Each structure stands twice: as C-alpha cells, then as structure tokens.
Coordinates of C-alpha atoms and ligand atoms in Angstrom, one line a residue:
Chain A
X1 CA -67.7 157.6 50.5
X2 CA -65.3 159.7 48.6
X3 CA -66.5 159.7 45.0
X4 CA -63.6 161.3 43.3
X5 CA -61.0 159.0 42.0
X6 CA -57.7 160.5 41.0
X7 CA -55.4 158.6 38.8
X8 CA -52.3 159.8 40.6
X9 CA -52.3 159.8 44.4
X10 CA -49.6 160.0 47.0
X11 CA -48.0 157.1 48.9
X12 CA -50.5 155.9 51.5
X13 CA -50.0 153.6 54.5
X14 CA -52.0 150.9 52.8
X15 CA -49.4 150.9 50.0
X16 CA -46.9 149.7 52.5
X17 CA -49.2 146.7 53.1
X18 CA -49.3 146.2 49.4
X19 CA -45.5 146.1 49.2
X20 CA -45.4 143.9 52.3
X21 CA -47.7 141.4 50.6
X22 CA -45.6 141.5 47.5
X23 CA -42.5 140.9 49.6
X24 CA -44.2 137.8 51.0
X25 CA -44.8 136.6 47.4
X26 CA -41.1 137.2 46.6
X27 CA -40.2 135.2 49.6
X28 CA -42.7 132.4 48.7
X29 CA -41.5 132.0 45.2
X30 CA -37.9 132.1 46.3
X31 CA -38.3 129.6 49.1
X32 CA -40.1 127.2 46.8
X33 CA -37.6 127.5 44.0
X34 CA -34.5 127.4 46.2
X35 CA -35.6 124.4 48.2
X36 CA -36.8 122.3 45.3
X37 CA -33.9 123.5 43.2
X38 CA -31.4 122.6 45.9
X39 CA -32.7 119.1 46.2
X40 CA -32.5 118.6 42.4
X41 CA -29.2 120.4 42.2
X42 CA -27.7 118.0 44.8
X43 CA -28.9 115.0 42.8
X44 CA -27.4 116.6 39.6
X45 CA -24.2 117.3 41.4
X46 CA -24.0 113.7 42.5
X47 CA -24.6 112.6 38.9
X48 CA -21.9 115.0 37.6
X49 CA -19.5 113.5 40.2
X50 CA -20.3 109.8 39.7
X51 CA -21.3 109.9 36.1
X52 CA -17.8 110.8 34.8
X53 CA -17.8 111.2 31.1
X54 CA -21.3 109.9 30.6
X55 CA -22.6 112.8 32.7
X56 CA -20.2 115.2 31.0
X57 CA -21.9 114.5 27.7
X58 CA -25.5 114.6 28.9
X59 CA -26.4 116.4 32.1
X60 CA -23.5 118.9 32.1
X61 CA -24.4 120.6 28.8
X62 CA -28.0 120.9 29.7
X63 CA -27.1 122.5 33.1
X64 CA -24.7 124.8 31.3
X65 CA -27.4 126.1 29.1
X66 CA -29.6 127.0 32.1
X67 CA -26.7 128.6 33.8
X68 CA -25.6 130.7 30.9
X69 CA -28.8 131.9 29.2
X70 CA -30.0 135.0 31.0
X71 CA -32.9 134.2 33.3
X72 CA -35.2 136.8 31.8
X73 CA -34.9 135.1 28.4
X74 CA -35.6 131.6 29.9
X75 CA -38.7 133.0 31.7
X76 CA -40.2 134.7 28.6
X77 CA -39.4 131.7 26.4
X78 CA -40.8 129.2 28.8
X79 CA -43.9 131.2 29.6
X80 CA -44.7 131.7 25.9
X81 CA -43.8 128.3 24.6
X82 CA -45.0 126.0 27.4
X83 CA -48.7 126.3 26.2
X84 CA -47.7 125.0 22.8
X85 CA -46.8 121.7 24.4
X86 CA -50.0 121.8 26.4
X87 CA -48.6 123.2 29.6
X88 CA -50.8 126.1 30.7
X89 CA -49.0 127.6 33.6
X90 CA -49.7 130.9 35.3
X91 CA -46.9 133.3 35.8
X92 CA -46.3 132.1 39.3
X93 CA -45.9 128.4 38.3
X94 CA -43.8 129.3 35.3
X95 CA -41.6 131.4 37.5
X96 CA -41.2 128.6 40.0
X97 CA -40.4 126.1 37.3
X98 CA -37.7 128.2 35.7
X99 CA -36.2 129.5 38.9
X100 CA -36.1 125.9 40.2
X101 CA -34.2 124.7 37.2
X102 CA -31.9 127.7 37.3
X103 CA -31.2 127.1 41.0
X104 CA -30.6 123.4 40.3
X105 CA -28.1 124.2 37.6
X106 CA -26.2 126.5 39.9
X107 CA -26.4 124.2 42.9
X108 CA -25.3 121.2 40.8
X109 CA -21.8 122.6 40.5
X110 CA -21.7 123.6 44.1
X111 CA -22.8 120.1 45.2
X112 CA -20.2 118.5 43.0
X113 CA -17.6 120.6 44.6
X114 CA -18.8 119.6 48.0
X115 CA -18.5 115.9 47.1
X116 CA -15.0 116.5 45.7
X117 CA -14.1 118.3 48.9
X118 CA -14.2 115.0 50.8
X119 CA -11.0 113.3 50.0
X120 CA -11.0 109.6 49.0
X121 CA -9.0 108.5 52.1
X122 CA -11.8 109.9 54.3
X123 CA -14.4 107.9 52.3
X124 CA -12.3 104.8 52.4
X125 CA -12.1 105.1 56.2
X126 CA -15.8 105.4 56.4
X127 CA -16.3 102.3 54.1
X128 CA -13.7 100.4 56.1
X129 CA -16.0 100.8 59.2
X130 CA -18.7 98.8 57.3
X131 CA -20.7 101.8 56.1
X132 CA -22.5 101.3 52.8
X133 CA -22.0 103.6 49.9
X134 CA -25.2 105.5 50.8
X135 CA -24.3 105.7 54.5
X136 CA -20.9 107.2 53.6
X137 CA -22.7 109.8 51.4
X138 CA -25.3 110.6 54.1
X139 CA -23.2 110.6 57.2
X140 CA -19.7 111.6 56.0
X141 CA -19.9 113.3 52.6
X142 CA -23.0 115.3 53.2
X143 CA -22.0 116.9 56.5
X144 CA -18.3 117.5 55.6
X145 CA -18.8 118.5 51.9
X146 CA -22.0 120.4 52.8
X147 CA -20.1 122.6 55.3
X148 CA -17.3 123.2 52.8
X149 CA -19.6 124.6 50.2
X150 CA -22.2 126.1 52.4
X151 CA -21.1 129.7 51.8
X152 CA -21.2 129.1 48.1
X153 CA -24.8 127.7 48.4
X154 CA -25.9 130.8 50.5
X155 CA -24.5 132.9 47.7
X156 CA -26.6 131.0 45.2
X157 CA -29.7 131.2 47.4
X158 CA -29.4 135.0 47.9
X159 CA -28.8 135.5 44.2
X160 CA -31.9 133.5 43.2
X161 CA -34.0 135.5 45.7
X162 CA -32.9 138.7 44.0
X163 CA -33.3 137.2 40.6
X164 CA -36.8 136.2 41.4
X165 CA -37.6 139.9 40.6
X166 CA -37.4 138.9 37.0
X167 CA -40.6 136.9 37.3
X168 CA -42.3 140.4 37.2
X169 CA -41.9 140.4 33.4
X170 CA -44.5 137.6 33.4
X171 CA -46.9 139.8 35.4
X172 CA -46.5 138.1 38.7
X173 CA -46.9 140.8 41.3
X174 CA -43.9 140.2 43.5
X175 CA -41.9 143.0 45.1
X176 CA -40.4 144.6 42.0
X177 CA -43.7 144.5 40.0
X178 CA -45.5 145.9 43.0
X179 CA -43.0 148.7 43.2
X180 CA -43.5 149.5 39.5
X181 CA -47.2 149.6 40.0
X182 CA -46.9 152.0 42.9
X183 CA -44.4 154.2 41.1
X184 CA -46.7 154.6 38.1
X185 CA -49.5 155.7 40.4
X186 CA -47.6 157.8 43.0
X187 CA -44.8 159.1 40.8
X188 CA -42.5 158.7 43.8
X189 CA -39.8 156.3 42.5
X190 CA -37.2 157.2 45.1
X191 CA -39.4 156.6 48.1
X192 CA -40.9 153.4 46.8
X193 CA -37.6 151.9 45.5
X194 CA -36.0 152.6 48.8
X195 CA -38.8 150.8 50.7
X196 CA -38.7 148.0 48.2
X197 CA -34.9 147.7 48.6
X198 CA -35.4 147.7 52.3
X199 CA -37.7 144.7 52.0
X200 CA -35.2 142.8 49.9
X201 CA -32.6 143.6 52.5
X202 CA -35.0 142.4 55.3
X203 CA -35.5 139.1 53.4
X204 CA -31.8 138.4 52.9
X205 CA -30.2 139.8 56.0
X206 CA -31.5 137.2 58.4
X207 CA -30.3 134.5 56.0
X208 CA -26.8 135.8 55.8
X209 CA -26.6 136.4 59.5
X210 CA -27.9 132.9 60.3
X211 CA -25.5 131.5 57.7
X212 CA -22.6 133.4 59.3
X213 CA -23.5 132.2 62.8
X214 CA -23.7 128.6 61.5
X215 CA -20.3 128.9 59.9
X216 CA -18.9 130.3 63.1
X217 CA -20.3 127.4 65.0
X218 CA -18.8 124.8 62.6
X219 CA -15.5 126.5 62.6
X220 CA -14.8 125.8 66.3
Chain B
X1 CA -8.2 83.2 60.1
X2 CA -7.2 85.2 57.0
X3 CA -6.2 83.1 54.0
X4 CA -4.7 84.7 51.0
X5 CA -4.2 82.5 48.0
X6 CA -2.4 83.3 44.8
X7 CA -3.4 87.0 45.0
X8 CA -2.8 89.1 41.9
X9 CA -3.6 92.8 41.7
X10 CA -3.2 95.1 38.8
X11 CA -3.7 98.9 38.5
X12 CA -4.3 99.0 34.8
X13 CA -1.3 97.3 33.3
X14 CA 0.7 97.8 36.5
X15 CA 1.2 94.5 38.2
X16 CA 1.2 95.4 41.9
X17 CA 0.7 92.1 43.7
X18 CA 2.2 89.1 42.0
X19 CA 0.8 86.0 43.5
X20 CA 0.7 86.4 47.3
X21 CA 0.1 83.3 49.4
X22 CA -0.2 84.1 53.1
X23 CA -2.2 82.8 56.1
X24 CA -2.7 84.8 59.3
X25 CA -3.9 82.8 62.3
X26 CA -6.2 84.1 65.0
X27 CA -4.2 85.9 67.6
X28 CA -1.2 86.4 65.4
X29 CA 0.6 89.7 64.9
X30 CA 2.1 90.0 61.5
X31 CA 4.2 93.0 60.5
X32 CA 4.7 93.8 56.8
X33 CA 7.8 95.7 55.8
X34 CA 9.2 96.7 52.4
X35 CA 10.2 99.6 50.3
X36 CA 7.7 102.2 49.1
X37 CA 5.6 101.0 46.2
X38 CA 6.1 97.3 47.0
X39 CA 2.4 96.8 47.4
X40 CA 2.0 96.7 51.2
X41 CA -1.0 99.1 51.3
X42 CA -2.6 97.5 48.3
X43 CA -2.4 94.1 50.1
X44 CA -4.4 95.5 53.1
X45 CA -7.0 97.1 50.7
X46 CA -7.4 93.8 49.0
X47 CA -8.0 92.1 52.3
X48 CA -10.9 94.2 53.3
X49 CA -12.3 94.6 49.8
X50 CA -11.5 98.3 49.3
X51 CA -9.7 97.2 46.1
X52 CA -10.9 94.5 43.7
X53 CA -8.5 91.8 42.8
X54 CA -7.8 90.2 39.4
X55 CA -6.8 86.7 40.4
X56 CA -6.7 84.5 43.5
X57 CA -8.7 85.1 46.6
X58 CA -8.8 86.3 50.2
X59 CA -10.8 84.3 52.7
X60 CA -11.7 85.8 56.0
X61 CA -13.1 83.2 58.4
X62 CA -14.0 81.1 55.4
X63 CA -15.8 83.9 53.5
X64 CA -14.4 84.9 50.1
X65 CA -14.0 88.7 50.4
X66 CA -14.2 89.3 46.6
X67 CA -17.0 86.8 45.8
X68 CA -20.1 88.2 44.2
X69 CA -22.5 87.2 46.9
X70 CA -20.4 88.4 49.8
X71 CA -21.9 91.2 52.0
X72 CA -18.8 93.3 52.1
X73 CA -20.2 95.8 54.5
X74 CA -20.9 93.1 57.0
X75 CA -17.5 91.4 56.4
X76 CA -15.7 94.7 57.0
X77 CA -17.1 94.9 60.5
X78 CA -14.7 92.0 61.2
X79 CA -11.8 93.9 59.7
X80 CA -10.9 97.2 61.5
X81 CA -8.6 99.4 59.5
X82 CA -6.3 102.2 60.6
X83 CA -4.7 104.4 57.9
X84 CA -1.7 106.5 57.7
X85 CA -3.9 109.6 57.5
X86 CA -6.2 109.4 60.5
X87 CA -9.3 110.7 58.8
X88 CA -11.2 111.7 61.9
X89 CA -14.7 113.0 60.9
X90 CA -14.1 116.7 61.6
X91 CA -17.8 117.6 62.2
X92 CA -18.1 115.1 65.1
X93 CA -16.7 115.0 68.6
X94 CA -14.4 112.2 69.6
X95 CA -17.3 110.3 71.1
X96 CA -19.5 110.8 68.1
X97 CA -16.7 109.8 65.8
X98 CA -16.5 106.5 67.5
X99 CA -20.2 106.0 68.1
X100 CA -21.3 106.7 64.5
X101 CA -20.6 103.3 62.9
X102 CA -21.9 101.2 65.8
X103 CA -25.1 103.2 65.5
X104 CA -25.7 103.3 61.8
X105 CA -24.0 100.1 60.7
X106 CA -24.8 97.8 63.6
X107 CA -28.0 99.5 64.5
X108 CA -27.1 100.0 68.1
X109 CA -29.2 102.5 70.1
X110 CA -27.8 105.9 70.6
X111 CA -27.1 105.2 74.3
X112 CA -25.5 101.9 73.6
X113 CA -23.3 103.3 70.9
X114 CA -22.1 106.1 73.1
X115 CA -21.4 103.6 75.9
X116 CA -19.3 101.5 73.5
X117 CA -17.6 104.7 72.2
X118 CA -16.7 106.0 75.7
X119 CA -15.4 102.6 76.6
X120 CA -13.1 102.4 73.6
X121 CA -11.9 105.9 73.9
X122 CA -10.9 105.2 77.5
X123 CA -9.2 102.0 76.3
X124 CA -6.9 104.0 74.0
X125 CA -6.3 106.7 76.7
X126 CA -8.7 109.3 75.4
X127 CA -11.2 109.1 78.3
X128 CA -10.7 112.8 79.0
X129 CA -11.4 113.9 75.4
X130 CA -14.9 112.5 74.8
X131 CA -16.5 115.8 73.8
X132 CA -13.6 117.4 72.0
X133 CA -13.6 117.9 68.3
X134 CA -10.7 116.3 66.3
X135 CA -9.3 119.7 65.4
X136 CA -8.4 120.2 69.1
X137 CA -6.5 116.8 69.2
X138 CA -2.9 116.2 68.3
X139 CA -2.0 113.8 65.5
X140 CA -1.2 111.0 67.9
X141 CA -4.5 111.5 69.7
X142 CA -6.4 111.5 66.4
X143 CA -4.7 108.3 65.4
X144 CA -5.7 106.7 68.7
X145 CA -9.2 108.0 68.0
X146 CA -9.1 106.2 64.7
X147 CA -8.1 103.0 66.5
X148 CA -10.9 103.4 69.0
X149 CA -13.3 104.0 66.1
X150 CA -12.2 100.8 64.4
X151 CA -12.4 98.9 67.7
X152 CA -15.9 100.0 68.4
X153 CA -17.1 97.7 65.6
X154 CA -15.6 94.9 67.7
X155 CA -13.6 93.5 64.8
X156 CA -11.8 90.1 64.9
X157 CA -8.9 91.6 62.9
X158 CA -7.1 94.9 62.8
X159 CA -5.2 96.1 59.7
X160 CA -2.8 99.0 60.3
X161 CA -1.4 100.8 57.2
X162 CA 1.6 102.8 58.4
X163 CA -0.3 104.1 61.3
X164 CA 2.6 106.2 62.6
X165 CA 4.2 107.4 59.4
X166 CA 2.3 110.7 59.2
X167 CA 3.0 111.6 62.9
X168 CA 5.6 113.9 64.3
X169 CA 8.4 111.8 65.8
X170 CA 7.5 112.7 69.4
X171 CA 3.9 111.4 68.9
X172 CA 4.9 108.0 67.4
X173 CA 5.4 106.4 70.7
X174 CA 1.9 106.8 72.1
X175 CA 0.4 105.2 69.0
X176 CA 2.8 102.3 69.0
X177 CA 2.1 101.8 72.7
X178 CA -1.6 101.5 71.9
X179 CA -0.9 99.0 69.1
X180 CA 1.3 97.0 71.5
X181 CA -1.4 96.9 74.0
X182 CA -3.9 95.5 71.5
X183 CA -1.3 92.9 70.5
X184 CA -1.0 91.9 74.1
X185 CA -4.7 91.6 74.5
X186 CA -4.6 89.0 71.8
X187 CA -5.9 91.0 68.8
X188 CA -5.1 89.5 65.4
X189 CA -3.2 92.2 63.6
X190 CA -1.5 92.9 60.3
X191 CA 0.7 95.9 60.6
X192 CA 2.3 97.6 57.6
X193 CA 5.1 99.5 59.3
X194 CA 8.4 101.3 59.0
X195 CA 8.9 100.9 62.7
X196 CA 11.5 98.1 62.8
X197 CA 11.6 98.2 66.6
X198 CA 7.9 97.5 66.7
X199 CA 8.1 94.8 64.1
X200 CA 10.9 93.1 65.9
X201 CA 9.4 93.3 69.4
X202 CA 5.7 92.9 68.9
X203 CA 5.1 90.7 65.9
X204 CA 5.0 86.9 65.8
X205 CA 6.1 87.0 62.1
X206 CA 7.5 89.6 59.8
X207 CA 6.8 89.6 56.0
X208 CA 9.1 91.4 53.6
X209 CA 7.6 92.7 50.4
X210 CA 9.6 93.5 47.3
X211 CA 8.1 94.7 44.1
X212 CA 4.8 93.0 44.6
X213 CA 6.3 89.7 45.8
X214 CA 6.4 88.5 49.4
X215 CA 10.1 87.7 49.3
X216 CA 10.5 86.4 52.8
X217 CA 8.4 85.7 55.9
X218 CA 9.4 84.4 59.2
X219 CA 9.8 85.1 62.9
X220 CA 11.5 88.5 63.7
X221 CA 14.7 86.7 64.8
X222 CA 15.0 85.3 61.3
X223 CA 14.1 88.4 59.3
X224 CA 16.2 90.8 61.4
X225 CA 18.9 88.4 62.6
X226 CA 19.5 86.1 59.6
X227 CA 17.5 87.3 56.5
X228 CA 17.6 84.8 53.7
X229 CA 16.7 87.0 50.8
X230 CA 19.3 89.3 49.3
X231 CA 16.6 92.0 48.9
X232 CA 15.7 91.7 52.6
X233 CA 19.3 92.2 53.6
X234 CA 19.6 95.2 51.4
X235 CA 16.4 96.8 52.6
X236 CA 17.3 96.3 56.3
X237 CA 20.8 97.6 55.8
X238 CA 19.3 100.8 54.4
X239 CA 16.7 101.4 57.2
X240 CA 19.2 100.9 60.0
Ligands
ATP1 N1 -5.2 103.7 43.0 C1 -4.1 103.4 42.4 N2 -4.0 103.6 41.0 C2 -2.9 103.3 40.3 N3 -1.8 102.9 40.9 C3 -1.7 102.7 42.2 C4 -2.9 103.0 43.0 N4 -2.6 102.7 44.3 C5 -1.3 102.3 44.3 N5 -0.8 102.3 43.1 C6 0.6 101.8 42.7 O1 0.7 100.5 43.2 C7 2.0 100.3 43.7 C8 2.0 99.8 45.1 O2 1.4 100.8 45.9 P1 1.2 100.6 47.5 O3 0.6 101.9 47.9 O4 0.5 99.4 47.8 O5 2.7 100.6 48.0 P2 3.2 100.6 49.5 O6 4.1 99.4 49.6 O7 2.1 100.7 50.4 O8 4.1 101.9 49.5 P3 4.3 103.0 50.6 O9 5.3 102.5 51.6 O10 4.8 104.2 49.8 O11 3.0 103.3 51.2 C9 2.7 101.6 43.5 O12 3.5 101.6 42.4 C10 1.6 102.6 43.4 O13 2.0 103.7 42.6
MG2 MG1 1.4 102.3 51.7

C-alpha cells in the first residue's frame, strides 16, 4: 500500500469511471423527470386546451410560474422549504420533483399546441365514424398532433437534460458536480470539462439522431 | 328511415335552421341544394349529432339522435359522413385509414378489419393503393378513401357534405361516379351538393334550402323543370 496521500493528484483512469458513473446519474435523473414530466405535461396541456377560461385562471398561471422562475431558484427553495412542510427529500428526490414539474410546465404548452394542430374538421371526421371522444384523442389527435410538436418536445427534453446539471447545487453528484470535484482535486479544468462536455454530448446526440430519423420516417 | 321534425338550430343568436320537417326513406337519394350559408351543412351535422339542436328532433330508425340516453357513437355507425375536406388520417396508409374505425369502434380483429378495408377500397377503385399514404394520393383519391372509410362501418345511411367542392375540376368526375355507384347499389343518401347534374340525374328528390328554411322539395323534374318557389327559380337561374 502506498501510504502517502496527496491532496492534489493528476487525472487518473479511475476518474473517468467516476465521471462515467456521474453521467449515468445525469441520465437517470433526466429520464425520470422527462418521462414523468411529459405524462403530466400532456395532461396539463389537455386541461389548458379543454378548460378554456377556467384553466386560463387556474392551471395556466401556476405553470407560468414554474416556466419563468429560474430552475436554480426553484431547486434551492424547494430543497430548503420542503422539510418545513414535513417533506424530507434527499437532493436526488428534490431534483426529480422540481425537474419533473419544470418539464411538465414546458411540455404543457407543447402538448396544447399539438392538440390545436389537429383541425376541428379532422376530429369531426373521426367522431363521425363513431369514435368516442377518447378514441379520437388516442388514435387521431395523439399521433397527428404528437408528430407535429415532436421536434419541440425533443428540444424540451434535451434542455431539461442539460438543466439537470443545476441539481448539483443541492449536492447531488451528477456530471457537473463530479467534474467540479475532480477539478478541485486535479486542477485540470480544461481536460475535465472537455470530458464532461463529451459525456453530455454522448447523452444527447443519440436522442437527436433518433428523433431526426423518426421525423424523416414520418415525413414520407 | 330518417325523420326530421320541426328542427331548429341556433348558433348563439343566429337562427340557422328554422323548423325543418323532412323524411328520408330507406333507399332514397336526396340532394340538398341552396346558397352558401343556407344551413345545408348544419342540417347534416344535426342529423348525426355533431351539432346539438335547440328545438324539434331527428329520428334515425326510430332513435332520437339528440335524446339524453342515446348512444351517439353507436348511432353514428349507421350514418356514414363524407366532408368537403377529405380529412384522411395522414399518419396511416389507405388501408389503415379505413381499417381503424372497424377495429377500435366495432372491435373487429385486426385481420377482419383489414379485410373489410381492402374490400371497401377496391369498391371505390383504390384497390391498387392499399399501402400508400394519403400524401401520395390525389384529392379525388383521398375523397374516395374517405368514402371507403365511411362505408367500412357498414352504415345504413350516407351523408355527403359537398364532397366534390374542394376538388380540382378534373377530379370531380371520379368522386361523383363513386357516389352514383353507391346510389345504384341502393344506399340511402343525403347529398349536399353544388353539382346540379348529379342532383338531377341521380336523386329521387331534391330539396332547396334558403336562409334556414326548406323552401321546396320534390322530384328533380319539378325542381329543375318547374320550380314553384321564387327563390328556387332565382337560385337555379344563377347557377346555370
Ligand atoms: N360553428 C358555427 N358557429 C357559428 N356559426 C356557424 C357555425 N357553423 C355555421 N355557422 C353559420 O350558420 C349558417 C349556416 O351555415 P352552413 O355551413 O350550414 O351553411 P351551408 O348551407 O352549408 O353553406 P356552404 O354552401 O357555404 O357550405 C352560416 O351563416 C354560418 O356562418
Ligand atoms: Mg356547407
């Protein structure tokens, strides 16, 4: 065993593993928030569309707050104030909650736009075939409107994945936090930020490629 | 049989249908003509319950379309409708467009639904286009697709709302031909149309609408040869 412990040490291969694990955590927190947030966002979008003025007075302002207050403020506020109401959440859970609501608030508007993209005559045609309101939503509005706003949704998803870096302020060791830790120890910011950036790219590139290929498939 | 009794329809304060009384027998082909805004489309929407009514009623085979307890989704299966805009589902192939409703509304198996769809598409002359997406079809073909889609529910009645008005002139013929074929097969049809030739040759009766009132109804010979109402005369003088 090497007894000497130095505070500073150079970048070692095992640090790559450390960053890799952190990248997985970034992916995990993003996947959770984006998927739950998307489901909620679609429901909110539907409420915005169907609720007319009632929704405009209730749901819409709440969603506006979450869309416009900077995420970092939401995270810090929630993490520090949740215990007061008896919610003792660790940084990860707090991050998921806030990122989910944030995603839902963004997706709600995308989803409403998707529903609006399906013109009333199309929906009347579906109903005239005997489809119920829900069958029309599921089999006509969802696929047609969904495709129309898919690029916007991909933009939201990639944005949330990058914004998940902000959960580092709560101490959750995702990719950005891990990079900061390594930079402090190795004093090699350029190297580490480059690697970290490459990880972010590696997470989002397959998604945007897959999205592009889907869009191409739908276009024909 | 479709029985319309003292039907009134308002959009807000706009009185669009002003007491329509009309019976359409099984096997009959009725054409509805009239100026823009006279309430022809609205009449069709009231018949299949796409629009609520404020007074009077519509009975389809004895069922009140607008009654509280009526299962409107079930009733609409009896009432195929074709619109001016063909509204093909763009994300589905021709075959899938037609097979969708039989599958999800009638609960047919996938194979059965596709069988019905293929049969109906052949029926309207699109047997070669089963796996084509609507974007690759002409307007006339898409309108025939819409007809096949409605027929796949095996309706007793077909409602056509200016099925040819949005088409390029050279595509009108193929759709009218399909409608004529249905009429010859004995389908009960209500056709809102601006095609006076079709109304004259194919229909058993022609109804003329004017500002929400059914001004005149009778066999084509009467409406086109010897119209009784002054408004009918004026209207026909203008379209000729
Ligand atoms: N959803 C609606 N809301 C308000 N007014 C409407 C609505 N739909 C139709 N109207 C009005 O009702 C009247 C009748 O319309 P309708 O579409 O039935 O006429 P139409 O005879 O089919 O005319 P066209 O030949 O132009 O299709 C028109 O004055 C129209 O502006
Ligand atoms: Mg009309």
